[in-house]
Amino acid sequence: MPLLPVWPEIVIGLIAFGIVFVIFAKKLLPTINKALEERREAIEGRMEQAEAAQVEAQSVLEQYRAQLDEARHEAARLRQEAQEQGATIIAEMRAEGQRQRDEIIATGQAQIERERAAAAAALRQDVGKLATDLAGKLVGESLEDTARQSRTIDRFLDELEEKAEASR
């Protein structure tokens, strides 16, 4: 029968298989198991290192974010202070400009008043002199008397001022 194996061959095959199995189990399997264990430990170690690095990176990221937020707050505070200082400086400059303008206006008005008074005095004197000369020519006598001349001039100018005020 060709399909049935011969028993002595089966026994020899089983013994040979047992010997190979024992050799593999004693020599090869511990080496393979040792290599697999080392590989597993290396992979786990790298994973632990990666997790530690990730945790460290996350904490560094949080620190940077906190510093960035702090820097933003500081920049906003500095901007606010600069705006307040700018507003204060502008207000001071406006006040100083207003004070200088008022001072210049007051000085100018005082000077105008002095010049007007001086012009009025000079005009009064010139008009008085002309009026005295004209009156002297009309009357035909000299009006050189100073007191009289002054009274006449004052009276004439007062009448002119009254007419000018009445016409307003």
Coordinates of C-alpha atoms in Angstrom, one line a residue:
M1 CA 0.0 0.0 0.0
P2 CA 1.6 3.1 -1.1
L3 CA -0.4 5.5 1.0
L4 CA 0.4 4.0 4.4
P5 CA 3.7 4.9 5.7
V6 CA 6.1 2.4 7.1
W7 CA 6.1 2.4 10.9
P8 CA 9.8 2.4 11.4
E9 CA 10.1 5.5 9.3
I10 CA 7.5 7.2 11.3
V11 CA 9.3 6.4 14.5
I12 CA 12.6 7.5 13.1
G13 CA 11.0 10.7 11.9
L14 CA 9.4 11.4 15.3
I15 CA 12.8 10.8 17.0
A16 CA 14.5 13.1 14.6
F17 CA 11.8 15.7 15.1
G18 CA 12.1 15.4 18.9
I19 CA 15.9 15.9 18.7
V20 CA 15.6 19.0 16.4
F21 CA 12.8 20.3 18.7
V22 CA 14.9 19.9 21.8
I23 CA 18.0 21.6 20.1
F24 CA 15.8 24.4 19.0
A25 CA 14.1 24.7 22.4
K26 CA 17.5 24.7 24.3
K27 CA 19.7 26.7 22.0
L28 CA 17.7 28.8 19.5
L29 CA 14.5 29.7 21.5
P30 CA 16.3 31.4 24.4
T31 CA 18.4 33.5 22.0
I32 CA 15.3 34.4 20.0
N33 CA 13.4 35.2 23.3
K34 CA 16.3 37.2 24.6
A35 CA 16.5 39.3 21.4
L36 CA 12.7 39.8 21.4
E37 CA 12.8 40.9 25.0
E38 CA 15.7 43.3 24.4
R39 CA 13.8 44.8 21.4
R40 CA 10.6 45.1 23.5
E41 CA 12.5 46.9 26.3
A42 CA 14.3 49.2 23.8
I43 CA 10.9 50.1 22.2
E44 CA 9.3 50.6 25.6
G45 CA 12.3 52.7 26.7
R46 CA 12.1 54.9 23.5
M47 CA 8.3 55.2 24.0
E48 CA 8.9 56.3 27.6
Q49 CA 11.5 58.8 26.5
A50 CA 9.2 60.1 23.8
E51 CA 6.4 60.5 26.3
A52 CA 8.8 62.3 28.7
A53 CA 10.0 64.5 25.9
Q54 CA 6.4 65.2 24.9
V55 CA 5.5 66.1 28.5
E56 CA 8.6 68.4 28.7
A57 CA 7.7 70.0 25.4
Q58 CA 4.2 70.6 26.6
S59 CA 5.4 72.2 29.8
V60 CA 7.9 74.4 27.8
L61 CA 5.0 75.3 25.4
E62 CA 2.9 76.3 28.4
Q63 CA 5.7 78.4 29.8
Y64 CA 6.2 80.1 26.5
R65 CA 2.5 80.8 26.2
A66 CA 2.5 82.3 29.7
Q67 CA 5.5 84.4 28.9
L68 CA 3.8 85.5 25.7
D69 CA 0.6 86.4 27.6
E70 CA 2.7 88.3 30.1
A71 CA 4.5 90.2 27.4
R72 CA 1.2 91.1 25.7
H73 CA -0.1 92.4 29.0
E74 CA 3.1 94.4 29.6
A75 CA 2.9 95.8 26.0
A76 CA -0.7 96.8 26.5
R77 CA 0.2 98.4 29.9
L78 CA 3.1 100.3 28.3
R79 CA 0.9 101.4 25.4
Q80 CA -1.7 102.7 27.9
E81 CA 0.9 104.5 29.9
A82 CA 2.3 106.1 26.7
Q83 CA -1.2 107.3 25.7
E84 CA -1.8 108.7 29.1
Q85 CA 1.6 110.5 29.1
G86 CA 1.0 111.7 25.6
A87 CA -2.4 113.1 26.6
T88 CA -0.9 114.8 29.6
I89 CA 1.9 116.3 27.5
I90 CA -0.6 117.6 25.0
A91 CA -2.8 119.1 27.7
E92 CA 0.3 120.7 29.3
M93 CA 1.4 122.1 25.9
R94 CA -2.0 123.4 25.2
A95 CA -2.2 125.1 28.6
E96 CA 1.3 126.5 28.0
G97 CA 0.3 127.7 24.6
Q98 CA -2.9 129.3 26.0
R99 CA -0.9 131.0 28.7
Q100 CA 1.6 132.4 26.2
R101 CA -1.1 133.5 23.9
D102 CA -2.9 135.3 26.7
E103 CA 0.4 136.9 27.8
I104 CA 1.1 138.0 24.2
I105 CA -2.4 139.4 23.8
A106 CA -2.2 141.2 27.2
T107 CA 1.2 142.6 26.3
G108 CA -0.1 143.7 22.8
Q109 CA -3.2 145.3 24.3
A110 CA -1.1 147.2 26.9
Q111 CA 1.3 148.4 24.2
I112 CA -1.6 149.4 21.9
E113 CA -3.2 151.3 24.9
R114 CA 0.1 153.1 25.6
E115 CA 0.6 153.9 21.9
R116 CA -3.0 155.1 21.6
A117 CA -2.6 157.3 24.7
A118 CA 0.7 158.7 23.3
A119 CA -0.9 159.2 19.9
A120 CA -3.9 160.9 21.6
A121 CA -1.6 163.2 23.6
A122 CA 0.5 164.0 20.5
L123 CA -2.7 164.6 18.5
R124 CA -4.1 166.8 21.3
Q125 CA -1.0 168.8 21.3
D126 CA -0.8 169.2 17.5
V127 CA -4.5 170.0 17.2
G128 CA -4.2 172.5 20.1
K129 CA -1.2 174.1 18.4
L130 CA -3.0 174.3 15.1
A131 CA -6.2 175.6 16.7
T132 CA -4.3 178.3 18.6
D133 CA -2.5 179.4 15.5
L134 CA -5.7 179.5 13.6
A135 CA -7.6 181.3 16.3
G136 CA -4.8 183.7 16.6
K137 CA -4.9 184.4 12.9
L138 CA -8.7 184.8 13.0
V139 CA -8.8 187.1 16.0
G140 CA -5.7 188.9 14.9
E141 CA -3.9 188.7 18.2
S142 CA -1.6 186.2 19.6
L143 CA -2.9 183.6 21.9
E144 CA 0.5 182.8 23.5
D145 CA -0.8 182.6 27.0
T146 CA -0.1 179.0 28.0
A147 CA -2.9 178.6 30.6
R148 CA -5.4 180.2 28.3
Q149 CA -4.2 178.2 25.4
S150 CA -4.4 174.9 27.3
R151 CA -8.0 175.7 28.5
T152 CA -9.1 176.6 25.0
I153 CA -7.6 173.4 23.5
D154 CA -9.0 171.2 26.2
R155 CA -12.5 172.7 25.8
F156 CA -12.3 172.3 22.0
L157 CA -11.1 168.7 22.1
D158 CA -13.7 167.8 24.8
E159 CA -16.4 169.2 22.5
L160 CA -15.1 167.1 19.6
E161 CA -15.0 163.9 21.7
E162 CA -18.6 164.6 22.8
K163 CA -19.7 165.0 19.2
A164 CA -17.9 161.8 18.2
E165 CA -19.5 159.8 21.1
A166 CA -23.0 161.3 20.3
S167 CA -22.7 160.3 16.6
R168 CA -22.0 156.6 17.6

